[in-house]
PDB file of C-alpha atoms and ligand atoms in Angstrom:
ATOM      1  CA  UNK A 485      28.606 125.062  -3.305  1.00  0.00           C
ATOM      2  CA  UNK A 486      27.438 121.765  -4.809  1.00  0.00           C
ATOM      3  CA  UNK A 487      24.854 119.697  -2.931  1.00  0.00           C
ATOM      4  CA  UNK A 488      25.826 116.612  -0.975  1.00  0.00           C
ATOM      5  CA  UNK A 489      23.968 113.280  -1.039  1.00  0.00           C
ATOM      6  CA  UNK A 490      22.497 112.438   2.404  1.00  0.00           C
ATOM      7  CA  UNK A 491      23.360 108.810   3.205  1.00  0.00           C
ATOM      8  CA  UNK A 492      22.266 106.301   5.867  1.00  0.00           C
ATOM      9  CA  UNK A 493      24.303 103.209   6.753  1.00  0.00           C
ATOM     10  CA  UNK A 494      22.569 100.061   8.067  1.00  0.00           C
ATOM     11  CA  UNK A 495      24.767  97.590   9.943  1.00  0.00           C
ATOM     12  CA  UNK A 496      27.037 100.505  10.857  1.00  0.00           C
ATOM     13  CA  UNK A 497      28.985  98.694  13.588  1.00  0.00           C
ATOM     14  CA  UNK A 498      29.756  95.609  11.502  1.00  0.00           C
ATOM     15  CA  UNK A 499      33.006  94.841   9.674  1.00  0.00           C
ATOM     16  CA  UNK A 500      31.709  96.332   6.431  1.00  0.00           C
ATOM     17  CA  UNK A 501      29.504  98.965   8.081  1.00  0.00           C
ATOM     18  CA  UNK A 502      32.449 100.545   9.922  1.00  0.00           C
ATOM     19  CA  UNK A 503      34.463 100.739   6.704  1.00  0.00           C
ATOM     20  CA  UNK A 504      31.492 102.233   4.838  1.00  0.00           C
ATOM     21  CA  UNK A 505      30.921 104.873   7.538  1.00  0.00           C
ATOM     22  CA  UNK A 506      34.594 105.915   7.246  1.00  0.00           C
ATOM     23  CA  UNK A 507      34.369 106.033   3.438  1.00  0.00           C
ATOM     24  CA  UNK A 508      31.180 108.129   3.457  1.00  0.00           C
ATOM     25  CA  UNK A 509      32.627 110.526   6.035  1.00  0.00           C
ATOM     26  CA  UNK A 510      35.771 110.910   3.907  1.00  0.00           C
ATOM     27  CA  UNK A 511      33.750 111.795   0.779  1.00  0.00           C
ATOM     28  CA  UNK A 512      33.139 115.515   0.331  1.00  0.00           C
ATOM     29  CA  UNK A 513      30.067 114.907  -1.847  1.00  0.00           C
ATOM     30  CA  UNK A 514      28.327 112.588   0.672  1.00  0.00           C
ATOM     31  CA  UNK A 515      26.885 113.337   4.108  1.00  0.00           C
ATOM     32  CA  UNK A 516      26.282 110.655   6.742  1.00  0.00           C
ATOM     33  CA  UNK A 517      22.861 111.449   8.230  1.00  0.00           C
ATOM     34  CA  UNK A 518      22.123 108.124   9.964  1.00  0.00           C
ATOM     35  CA  UNK A 519      24.038 105.077  11.215  1.00  0.00           C
ATOM     36  CA  UNK A 520      21.738 102.217  12.225  1.00  0.00           C
ATOM     37  CA  UNK A 521      22.478  99.038  14.106  1.00  0.00           C
ATOM     38  CA  UNK A 522      20.534  96.017  15.315  1.00  0.00           C
ATOM     39  CA  UNK A 523      17.532  97.310  17.305  1.00  0.00           C
ATOM     40  CA  UNK A 524      17.264 100.660  15.514  1.00  0.00           C
ATOM     41  CA  UNK A 525      14.123 101.497  13.535  1.00  0.00           C
ATOM     42  CA  UNK A 526      14.637 101.236   9.778  1.00  0.00           C
ATOM     43  CA  UNK A 527      11.206 102.820   9.255  1.00  0.00           C
ATOM     44  CA  UNK A 528      12.700 106.074  10.579  1.00  0.00           C
ATOM     45  CA  UNK A 529      15.425 106.351   7.895  1.00  0.00           C
ATOM     46  CA  UNK A 530      13.327 108.520   5.558  1.00  0.00           C
ATOM     47  CA  UNK A 531      12.767 111.076   8.340  1.00  0.00           C
ATOM     48  CA  UNK A 532      16.564 111.597   8.636  1.00  0.00           C
ATOM     49  CA  UNK A 533      16.536 113.033   5.111  1.00  0.00           C
ATOM     50  CA  UNK A 534      18.593 110.144   3.686  1.00  0.00           C
ATOM     51  CA  UNK A 535      18.298 109.842  -0.087  1.00  0.00           C
ATOM     52  CA  UNK A 536      20.371 106.672  -0.231  1.00  0.00           C
ATOM     53  CA  UNK A 537      20.764 103.892   2.358  1.00  0.00           C
ATOM     54  CA  UNK A 538      23.638 101.410   2.293  1.00  0.00           C
ATOM     55  CA  UNK A 539      22.828  97.987   3.792  1.00  0.00           C
ATOM     56  CA  UNK A 540      25.570  95.668   5.067  1.00  0.00           C
ATOM     57  CA  UNK A 541      23.613  93.750   7.705  1.00  0.00           C
ATOM     58  CA  UNK A 542      22.736  90.055   7.843  1.00  0.00           C
ATOM     59  CA  UNK A 543      20.786  87.906   5.366  1.00  0.00           C
ATOM     60  CA  UNK A 544      17.882  87.453   7.808  1.00  0.00           C
ATOM     61  CA  UNK A 545      16.956  91.169   7.822  1.00  0.00           C
ATOM     62  CA  UNK A 546      18.111  92.553   4.465  1.00  0.00           C
ATOM     63  CA  UNK A 547      14.835  91.992   2.600  1.00  0.00           C
ATOM     64  CA  UNK A 548      12.727  93.652   5.323  1.00  0.00           C
ATOM     65  CA  UNK A 549      15.167  96.576   5.444  1.00  0.00           C
ATOM     66  CA  UNK A 550      15.033  97.106   1.698  1.00  0.00           C
ATOM     67  CA  UNK A 551      11.258  96.863   1.514  1.00  0.00           C
ATOM     68  CA  UNK A 552      10.952  99.473   4.272  1.00  0.00           C
ATOM     69  CA  UNK A 553      13.414 101.772   2.459  1.00  0.00           C
ATOM     70  CA  UNK A 554      11.492 101.411  -0.814  1.00  0.00           C
ATOM     71  CA  UNK A 555       8.220 102.248   0.965  1.00  0.00           C
ATOM     72  CA  UNK A 556       9.897 105.415   2.288  1.00  0.00           C
ATOM     73  CA  UNK A 557      11.206 106.370  -1.179  1.00  0.00           C
ATOM     74  CA  UNK A 558      14.853 105.884  -0.177  1.00  0.00           C
ATOM     75  CA  UNK A 559      17.274 104.339  -2.718  1.00  0.00           C
ATOM     76  CA  UNK A 560      19.014 101.198  -1.420  1.00  0.00           C
ATOM     77  CA  UNK A 561      22.591 100.101  -2.140  1.00  0.00           C
ATOM     78  CA  UNK A 562      22.765  96.579  -0.747  1.00  0.00           C
ATOM     79  CA  UNK A 563      25.848  94.470  -0.152  1.00  0.00           C
ATOM     80  CA  UNK A 564      24.257  91.954   2.185  1.00  0.00           C
ATOM     81  CA  UNK A 565      24.256  88.479   0.669  1.00  0.00           C
ATOM     82  CA  UNK A 566      21.821  85.566   0.978  1.00  0.00           C
ATOM     83  CA  UNK A 567      19.121  86.819  -1.432  1.00  0.00           C
ATOM     84  CA  UNK A 568      16.788  84.311  -3.085  1.00  0.00           C
ATOM     85  CA  UNK A 569      14.877  84.672  -6.344  1.00  0.00           C
ATOM     86  CA  UNK A 570      11.695  84.959  -4.246  1.00  0.00           C
ATOM     87  CA  UNK A 571      13.012  87.767  -2.011  1.00  0.00           C
ATOM     88  CA  UNK A 572      14.243  89.704  -5.046  1.00  0.00           C
ATOM     89  CA  UNK A 573      10.844  89.252  -6.720  1.00  0.00           C
ATOM     90  CA  UNK A 574       9.068  90.736  -3.680  1.00  0.00           C
ATOM     91  CA  UNK A 575      11.318  93.815  -3.794  1.00  0.00           C
ATOM     92  CA  UNK A 576      10.731  94.145  -7.531  1.00  0.00           C
ATOM     93  CA  UNK A 577       6.967  94.025  -6.968  1.00  0.00           C
ATOM     94  CA  UNK A 578       7.214  96.789  -4.319  1.00  0.00           C
ATOM     95  CA  UNK A 579       9.206  98.948  -6.742  1.00  0.00           C
ATOM     96  CA  UNK A 580       6.333  98.966  -9.246  1.00  0.00           C
ATOM     97  CA  UNK A 581       4.495 101.292  -6.875  1.00  0.00           C
ATOM     98  CA  UNK A 582       7.598 103.455  -6.366  1.00  0.00           C
ATOM     99  CA  UNK A 583       8.805 104.569  -9.818  1.00  0.00           C
ATOM    100  CA  UNK A 584      12.081 106.467  -9.562  1.00  0.00           C
ATOM    101  CA  UNK A 585      13.366 104.515  -6.555  1.00  0.00           C
ATOM    102  CA  UNK A 586      16.434 102.355  -7.204  1.00  0.00           C
ATOM    103  CA  UNK A 587      17.618  99.193  -5.441  1.00  0.00           C
ATOM    104  CA  UNK A 588      21.025  97.719  -6.228  1.00  0.00           C
ATOM    105  CA  UNK A 589      21.777  94.296  -4.770  1.00  0.00           C
ATOM    106  CA  UNK A 590      25.445  93.565  -5.472  1.00  0.00           C
ATOM    107  CA  UNK A 591      27.127  90.441  -4.112  1.00  0.00           C
ATOM    108  CA  UNK A 592      30.532  92.073  -4.507  1.00  0.00           C
ATOM    109  CA  UNK A 593      31.515  95.755  -4.770  1.00  0.00           C
ATOM    110  CA  UNK A 594      35.226  95.151  -5.419  1.00  0.00           C
ATOM    111  CA  UNK A 595      35.890  96.236  -8.992  1.00  0.00           C
ATOM    112  CA  UNK A 596      38.363  93.381  -9.522  1.00  0.00           C
ATOM    113  CA  UNK A 597      35.817  90.823  -8.355  1.00  0.00           C
ATOM    114  CA  UNK A 598      33.190  92.216 -10.737  1.00  0.00           C
ATOM    115  CA  UNK A 599      35.716  91.978 -13.571  1.00  0.00           C
ATOM    116  CA  UNK A 600      36.705  88.420 -12.565  1.00  0.00           C
ATOM    117  CA  UNK A 601      33.027  87.394 -12.759  1.00  0.00           C
ATOM    118  CA  UNK A 602      32.630  89.065 -16.155  1.00  0.00           C
ATOM    119  CA  UNK A 603      35.808  87.442 -17.506  1.00  0.00           C
ATOM    120  CA  UNK A 604      34.685  84.021 -16.234  1.00  0.00           C
ATOM    121  CA  UNK A 605      31.287  84.341 -17.891  1.00  0.00           C
ATOM    122  CA  UNK A 606      32.998  85.332 -21.126  1.00  0.00           C
ATOM    123  CA  UNK A 607      35.439  82.413 -21.013  1.00  0.00           C
ATOM    124  CA  UNK A 608      32.874  79.805 -19.938  1.00  0.00           C
ATOM    125  CA  UNK A 609      31.643  78.799 -23.385  1.00  0.00           C
ATOM    126  CA  UNK A 610      35.163  77.766 -24.461  1.00  0.00           C
ATOM    127  CA  UNK A 611      35.849  75.249 -21.666  1.00  0.00           C
ATOM    128  CA  UNK A 612      34.563  71.744 -21.028  1.00  0.00           C
ATOM    129  CA  UNK A 613      35.116  71.914 -17.249  1.00  0.00           C
ATOM    130  CA  UNK A 614      34.626  74.677 -14.702  1.00  0.00           C
ATOM    131  CA  UNK A 615      34.589  74.857 -10.893  1.00  0.00           C
ATOM    132  CA  UNK A 616      34.499  77.826  -8.497  1.00  0.00           C
ATOM    133  CA  UNK A 617      36.463  78.030  -5.233  1.00  0.00           C
ATOM    134  CA  UNK A 618      35.721  80.844  -2.782  1.00  0.00           C
ATOM    135  CA  UNK A 619      37.912  81.461   0.269  1.00  0.00           C
ATOM    136  CA  UNK A 620      36.866  83.690   3.196  1.00  0.00           C
ATOM    137  CA  UNK A 621      37.491  84.660   6.819  1.00  0.00           C
ATOM    138  CA  UNK A 622      35.928  82.162   9.249  1.00  0.00           C
ATOM    139  CA  UNK A 623      33.469  84.719  10.724  1.00  0.00           C
ATOM    140  CA  UNK A 624      31.394  84.690   7.539  1.00  0.00           C
ATOM    141  CA  UNK A 625      27.806  83.459   8.089  1.00  0.00           C
ATOM    142  CA  UNK A 626      26.842  82.222   4.635  1.00  0.00           C
ATOM    143  CA  UNK A 627      28.339  79.605   2.337  1.00  0.00           C
ATOM    144  CA  UNK A 628      28.933  79.571  -0.489  1.00  0.00           C
ATOM    145  CA  UNK A 629      29.518  83.307  -0.816  1.00  0.00           C
ATOM    146  CA  UNK A 630      27.069  85.499  -2.711  1.00  0.00           C
ATOM    147  CA  UNK A 631      29.875  86.248  -5.142  1.00  0.00           C
ATOM    148  CA  UNK A 632      30.491  82.563  -5.861  1.00  0.00           C
ATOM    149  CA  UNK A 633      26.770  81.954  -6.429  1.00  0.00           C
ATOM    150  CA  UNK A 634      26.559  84.948  -8.791  1.00  0.00           C
ATOM    151  CA  UNK A 635      29.690  83.754 -10.615  1.00  0.00           C
ATOM    152  CA  UNK A 636      28.389  80.205 -10.991  1.00  0.00           C
ATOM    153  CA  UNK A 637      24.986  81.436 -12.201  1.00  0.00           C
ATOM    154  CA  UNK A 638      26.619  83.629 -14.860  1.00  0.00           C
ATOM    155  CA  UNK A 639      28.835  80.744 -15.980  1.00  0.00           C
ATOM    156  CA  UNK A 640      25.850  78.371 -16.106  1.00  0.00           C
ATOM    157  CA  UNK A 641      23.886  80.877 -18.219  1.00  0.00           C
ATOM    158  CA  UNK A 642      26.811  81.253 -20.641  1.00  0.00           C
ATOM    159  CA  UNK A 643      27.161  77.458 -20.945  1.00  0.00           C
ATOM    160  CA  UNK A 644      23.425  77.048 -21.594  1.00  0.00           C
ATOM    161  CA  UNK A 645      23.499  79.795 -24.225  1.00  0.00           C
ATOM    162  CA  UNK A 646      26.446  78.065 -25.934  1.00  0.00           C
ATOM    163  CA  UNK A 647      24.610  74.719 -25.889  1.00  0.00           C
ATOM    164  CA  UNK A 648      27.190  73.036 -23.645  1.00  0.00           C
ATOM    165  CA  UNK A 649      26.121  69.948 -21.700  1.00  0.00           C
ATOM    166  CA  UNK A 650      26.966  69.083 -18.094  1.00  0.00           C
ATOM    167  CA  UNK A 651      30.584  69.401 -16.951  1.00  0.00           C
ATOM    168  CA  UNK A 652      32.317  66.002 -16.998  1.00  0.00           C
ATOM    169  CA  UNK A 653      32.355  64.251 -13.607  1.00  0.00           C
ATOM    170  CA  UNK A 654      32.580  60.482 -13.172  1.00  0.00           C
ATOM    171  CA  UNK A 655      32.138  60.568  -9.378  1.00  0.00           C
ATOM    172  CA  UNK A 656      29.888  57.731  -8.210  1.00  0.00           C
ATOM    173  CA  UNK A 657      30.743  57.660  -4.491  1.00  0.00           C
ATOM    174  CA  UNK A 658      31.684  60.666  -2.351  1.00  0.00           C
ATOM    175  CA  UNK A 659      31.631  61.849   1.240  1.00  0.00           C
ATOM    176  CA  UNK A 660      28.899  64.465   1.759  1.00  0.00           C
ATOM    177  CA  UNK A 661      30.193  67.837   0.572  1.00  0.00           C
ATOM    178  CA  UNK A 662      33.335  66.475  -1.083  1.00  0.00           C
ATOM    179  CA  UNK A 663      32.249  67.796  -4.477  1.00  0.00           C
ATOM    180  CA  UNK A 664      31.008  71.119  -3.112  1.00  0.00           C
ATOM    181  CA  UNK A 665      27.612  72.736  -3.727  1.00  0.00           C
ATOM    182  CA  UNK A 666      25.813  72.421  -7.050  1.00  0.00           C
ATOM    183  CA  UNK A 667      24.825  75.888  -8.334  1.00  0.00           C
ATOM    184  CA  UNK A 668      22.960  75.356 -11.607  1.00  0.00           C
ATOM    185  CA  UNK A 669      25.341  72.530 -12.534  1.00  0.00           C
ATOM    186  CA  UNK A 670      28.537  74.366 -11.506  1.00  0.00           C
ATOM    187  CA  UNK A 671      30.394  73.004  -8.455  1.00  0.00           C
ATOM    188  CA  UNK A 672      31.240  75.650  -5.836  1.00  0.00           C
ATOM    189  CA  UNK A 673      33.680  75.006  -2.965  1.00  0.00           C
ATOM    190  CA  UNK A 674      33.898  77.164   0.177  1.00  0.00           C
ATOM    191  CA  UNK A 675      37.088  77.493   2.279  1.00  0.00           C
ATOM    192  CA  UNK A 676      37.025  79.272   5.696  1.00  0.00           C
ATOM    193  CA  UNK A 677      40.460  80.203   7.044  1.00  0.00           C
ATOM    194  CA  UNK A 678      41.705  82.662   9.694  1.00  0.00           C
ATOM    195  CA  UNK A 679      43.770  85.360   7.994  1.00  0.00           C
ATOM    196  CA  UNK A 680      41.715  85.477   4.809  1.00  0.00           C
ATOM    197  CA  UNK A 681      39.352  88.320   3.845  1.00  0.00           C
ATOM    198  CA  UNK A 682      37.561  87.493   0.544  1.00  0.00           C
ATOM    199  CA  UNK A 683      38.999  85.537  -2.375  1.00  0.00           C
ATOM    200  CA  UNK A 684      37.701  83.631  -5.389  1.00  0.00           C
ATOM    201  CA  UNK A 685      39.177  81.352  -8.020  1.00  0.00           C
ATOM    202  CA  UNK A 686      37.428  80.219 -11.166  1.00  0.00           C
ATOM    203  CA  UNK A 687      39.077  77.137 -12.655  1.00  0.00           C
ATOM    204  CA  UNK A 688      38.352  76.434 -16.320  1.00  0.00           C
ATOM    205  CA  UNK A 689      39.697  73.275 -17.924  1.00  0.00           C
ATOM    206  CA  UNK A 690      40.105  71.708 -21.336  1.00  0.00           C
ATOM    207  CA  UNK A 691      42.180  68.711 -22.384  1.00  0.00           C
ATOM    208  CA  UNK A 692      45.794  69.792 -21.854  1.00  0.00           C
ATOM    209  CA  UNK A 693      45.129  73.332 -20.545  1.00  0.00           C
ATOM    210  CA  UNK A 694      43.751  75.312 -17.615  1.00  0.00           C
ATOM    211  CA  UNK A 695      42.710  78.941 -17.233  1.00  0.00           C
ATOM    212  CA  UNK A 696      42.599  80.256 -13.649  1.00  0.00           C
ATOM    213  CA  UNK A 697      40.892  83.569 -12.901  1.00  0.00           C
ATOM    214  CA  UNK A 698      41.596  84.744  -9.343  1.00  0.00           C
ATOM    215  CA  UNK A 699      40.579  87.775  -7.351  1.00  0.00           C
ATOM    216  CA  UNK A 700      41.761  88.717  -3.835  1.00  0.00           C
ATOM    217  CA  UNK A 701      40.324  91.309  -1.471  1.00  0.00           C
ATOM    218  CA  UNK A 702      43.073  91.741   1.134  1.00  0.00           C
ATOM    219  CA  UNK A 703      41.246  94.573   2.912  1.00  0.00           C
ATOM    220  CA  UNK A 704      37.602  95.742   3.101  1.00  0.00           C
ATOM    221  CA  UNK A 705      38.637  99.098   1.641  1.00  0.00           C
ATOM    222  CA  UNK A 706      38.639  97.190  -1.686  1.00  0.00           C
ATOM    223  CA  UNK A 707      34.825  97.325  -1.673  1.00  0.00           C
ATOM    224  CA  UNK A 708      34.573 101.090  -1.111  1.00  0.00           C
ATOM    225  CA  UNK A 709      35.086 102.510  -4.631  1.00  0.00           C
ATOM    226  CA  UNK A 710      32.243 100.301  -5.876  1.00  0.00           C
ATOM    227  CA  UNK A 711      29.948 101.231  -2.977  1.00  0.00           C
ATOM    228  CA  UNK A 712      30.583 104.966  -3.423  1.00  0.00           C
ATOM    229  CA  UNK A 713      30.137 104.696  -7.206  1.00  0.00           C
ATOM    230  CA  UNK A 714      26.770 102.999  -6.636  1.00  0.00           C
ATOM    231  CA  UNK A 715      25.623 105.665  -4.144  1.00  0.00           C
ATOM    232  CA  UNK A 716      26.447 108.386  -6.678  1.00  0.00           C
ATOM    233  CA  UNK A 717      24.811 106.564  -9.607  1.00  0.00           C
ATOM    234  CA  UNK A 718      21.712 104.940  -8.117  1.00  0.00           C
ATOM    235  CA  UNK A 719      19.509 107.962  -8.825  1.00  0.00           C
ATOM    236  CA  UNK A 720      19.946 107.169 -12.540  1.00  0.00           C
ATOM    237  CA  UNK A 721      19.061 103.466 -12.106  1.00  0.00           C
ATOM    238  CA  UNK A 722      15.428 103.184 -10.996  1.00  0.00           C
ATOM    239  CA  UNK A 723      14.027  99.713 -10.326  1.00  0.00           C
ATOM    240  CA  UNK A 724      15.871  96.595  -9.216  1.00  0.00           C
ATOM    241  CA  UNK A 725      19.417  95.893 -10.397  1.00  0.00           C
ATOM    242  CA  UNK A 726      21.345  92.778  -9.370  1.00  0.00           C
ATOM    243  CA  UNK A 727      25.109  93.096  -9.757  1.00  0.00           C
ATOM    244  CA  UNK A 728      27.404  96.129  -9.871  1.00  0.00           C
ATOM    245  CA  UNK A 729      28.418  95.169 -13.425  1.00  0.00           C
ATOM    246  CA  UNK A 730      25.228  96.913 -14.611  1.00  0.00           C
ATOM    247  CA  UNK A 731      26.551 100.226 -13.228  1.00  0.00           C
ATOM    248  CA  UNK A 732      29.903  99.846 -15.007  1.00  0.00           C
ATOM    249  CA  UNK A 733      30.584 100.222 -18.696  1.00  0.00           C
ATOM    250  CA  UNK A 734      32.252  96.846 -19.188  1.00  0.00           C
ATOM    251  CA  UNK A 735      31.823  96.870 -22.987  1.00  0.00           C
TER     252      UNK A 735
HETATM  253  N1  NAI B1876      28.694  93.031  -1.507  1.00  0.00           N
HETATM  254  C1  NAI B1876      29.934  93.116  -1.025  1.00  0.00           C
HETATM  255  O1  NAI B1876      30.864  93.645  -1.658  1.00  0.00           O
HETATM  256  C2  NAI B1876      30.201  92.555   0.339  1.00  0.00           C
HETATM  257  C3  NAI B1876      29.192  91.930   1.005  1.00  0.00           C
HETATM  258  N2  NAI B1876      29.391  91.490   2.271  1.00  0.00           N
HETATM  259  C4  NAI B1876      28.204  90.971   2.949  1.00  0.00           C
HETATM  260  O2  NAI B1876      27.744  91.978   3.834  1.00  0.00           O
HETATM  261  C5  NAI B1876      27.113  91.395   4.958  1.00  0.00           C
HETATM  262  C6  NAI B1876      27.754  91.940   6.230  1.00  0.00           C
HETATM  263  O3  NAI B1876      29.077  91.471   6.328  1.00  0.00           O
HETATM  264  P1  NAI B1876      29.987  91.870   7.576  1.00  0.00           P
HETATM  265  O4  NAI B1876      30.055  93.344   7.729  1.00  0.00           O
HETATM  266  O5  NAI B1876      31.230  91.088   7.445  1.00  0.00           O
HETATM  267  O6  NAI B1876      29.104  91.267   8.784  1.00  0.00           O
HETATM  268  P2  NAI B1876      29.064  91.724  10.318  1.00  0.00           P
HETATM  269  O7  NAI B1876      28.416  90.606  11.046  1.00  0.00           O
HETATM  270  O8  NAI B1876      30.402  92.203  10.748  1.00  0.00           O
HETATM  271  O9  NAI B1876      28.085  93.006  10.304  1.00  0.00           O
HETATM  272  C7  NAI B1876      26.694  92.943  10.215  1.00  0.00           C
HETATM  273  C8  NAI B1876      26.147  94.046  11.134  1.00  0.00           C
HETATM  274  O10 NAI B1876      24.759  94.183  10.916  1.00  0.00           O
HETATM  275  C9  NAI B1876      24.159  94.444  12.171  1.00  0.00           C
HETATM  276  N3  NAI B1876      22.719  94.191  12.097  1.00  0.00           N
HETATM  277  C10 NAI B1876      22.064  93.013  12.257  1.00  0.00           C
HETATM  278  N4  NAI B1876      20.740  93.198  12.112  1.00  0.00           N
HETATM  279  C11 NAI B1876      20.551  94.529  11.865  1.00  0.00           C
HETATM  280  C12 NAI B1876      19.405  95.336  11.631  1.00  0.00           C
HETATM  281  N5  NAI B1876      18.177  94.812  11.615  1.00  0.00           N
HETATM  282  N6  NAI B1876      19.583  96.658  11.392  1.00  0.00           N
HETATM  283  C13 NAI B1876      20.817  97.205  11.397  1.00  0.00           C
HETATM  284  N7  NAI B1876      21.957  96.481  11.632  1.00  0.00           N
HETATM  285  C14 NAI B1876      21.815  95.161  11.848  1.00  0.00           C
HETATM  286  C15 NAI B1876      24.913  93.530  13.132  1.00  0.00           C
HETATM  287  O11 NAI B1876      24.724  93.931  14.473  1.00  0.00           O
HETATM  288  C16 NAI B1876      26.339  93.743  12.636  1.00  0.00           C
HETATM  289  O12 NAI B1876      26.966  94.832  13.264  1.00  0.00           O
HETATM  290  C17 NAI B1876      27.234  89.886   4.772  1.00  0.00           C
HETATM  291  O13 NAI B1876      26.049  89.390   4.174  1.00  0.00           O
HETATM  292  C18 NAI B1876      28.405  89.740   3.800  1.00  0.00           C
HETATM  293  O14 NAI B1876      28.353  88.567   3.036  1.00  0.00           O
HETATM  294  C19 NAI B1876      30.590  91.598   2.899  1.00  0.00           C
HETATM  295  C20 NAI B1876      31.651  92.171   2.255  1.00  0.00           C
HETATM  296  C21 NAI B1876      31.542  92.703   0.921  1.00  0.00           C
HETATM  297  O1  LIG B1877      31.209  88.093   4.005  1.00  0.00           O
HETATM  298  C1  LIG B1877      32.152  88.601   3.340  1.00  0.00           C
HETATM  299  O2  LIG B1877      33.217  88.925   3.859  1.00  0.00           O
HETATM  300  C2  LIG B1877      31.956  88.817   1.908  1.00  0.00           C
HETATM  301  N1  LIG B1877      30.781  88.602   1.394  1.00  0.00           N
HETATM  302  C3  LIG B1877      30.395  88.788   0.050  1.00  0.00           C
HETATM  303  C4  LIG B1877      29.982  87.455  -0.564  1.00  0.00           C
HETATM  304  O3  LIG B1877      29.337  86.648   0.117  1.00  0.00           O
HETATM  305  O4  LIG B1877      30.255  87.244  -1.741  1.00  0.00           O
HETATM  306  C5  LIG B1877      31.418  89.549  -0.756  1.00  0.00           C
HETATM  307  C6  LIG B1877      32.838  89.246  -0.415  1.00  0.00           C
HETATM  308  O5  LIG B1877      33.137  87.978  -0.875  1.00  0.00           O
HETATM  309  C7  LIG B1877      33.064  89.365   1.093  1.00  0.00           C
END
């Protein structure tokens, strides 16, 4: 009989956590050994035998959770958004003392969303204008979404590399927020609407043409293949990785 991977889920009663628990329990090669919620002790995860912990909690606690997991030698697959460059740097510093431990922070585990981000980054150098629109359920805490930030950062990097200047925008007067958030020079707009789950559009414009790249998650099961892939692969990815694209052979 082949061995199973012992898995802990943090945020187990949340919208994502419940879906992850179901997905782990339905996977013959994974074993759910711990399901933690607000108030439970993350420092006790290692003692459950978990090799991998999956974190879908809230931005305010994700860094502390991950740093505790790293200290216990437990790999962390993290979907929680709201990370800053500083919080990622602290995790990376902790990992120096824990060679072999992997942390994946992925703003989106839906394979289509990862591809949409990759396609947008690839297209970015060929367009004068670009804006990102993300659309989510109204119970979401953070705006703009982690996915939209990651998308805009990748587009901004591609534009810099191609030597493109700022996107054209003649706005001189605007109501606060009318032009969205500025993420490294890329405007990002956040819609919150009952009925939605998670959606993103990247609009790329040139004189006389527009390319629209759109991804829709209609159900949280869309994130599960990416989460399970990461749990199975993280043992081969020591150190800090940001973005599921690094676990996929996108060519
Ligand atoms: N990377 C991805 O593919 C996705 C990421 N997300 C992100 O995942 C996070 C969670 O989203 P939802 O499940 O919709 O939120 P939610 O609010 O439904 O669930 C969060 C859960 O975490 C629990 N929690 C809070 N503090 C905790 C702690 N210290 N230890 C353990 N549990 C704790 C809460 O009680 C709650 O049950 C958000 O940051 C969201 O943006 C959501 C969907 C996909
Ligand atoms: O809160 C959500 O729902 C989602 N959060 C992630 C994000 O902020 O990008 C991923 C997905 O968009 C769903």
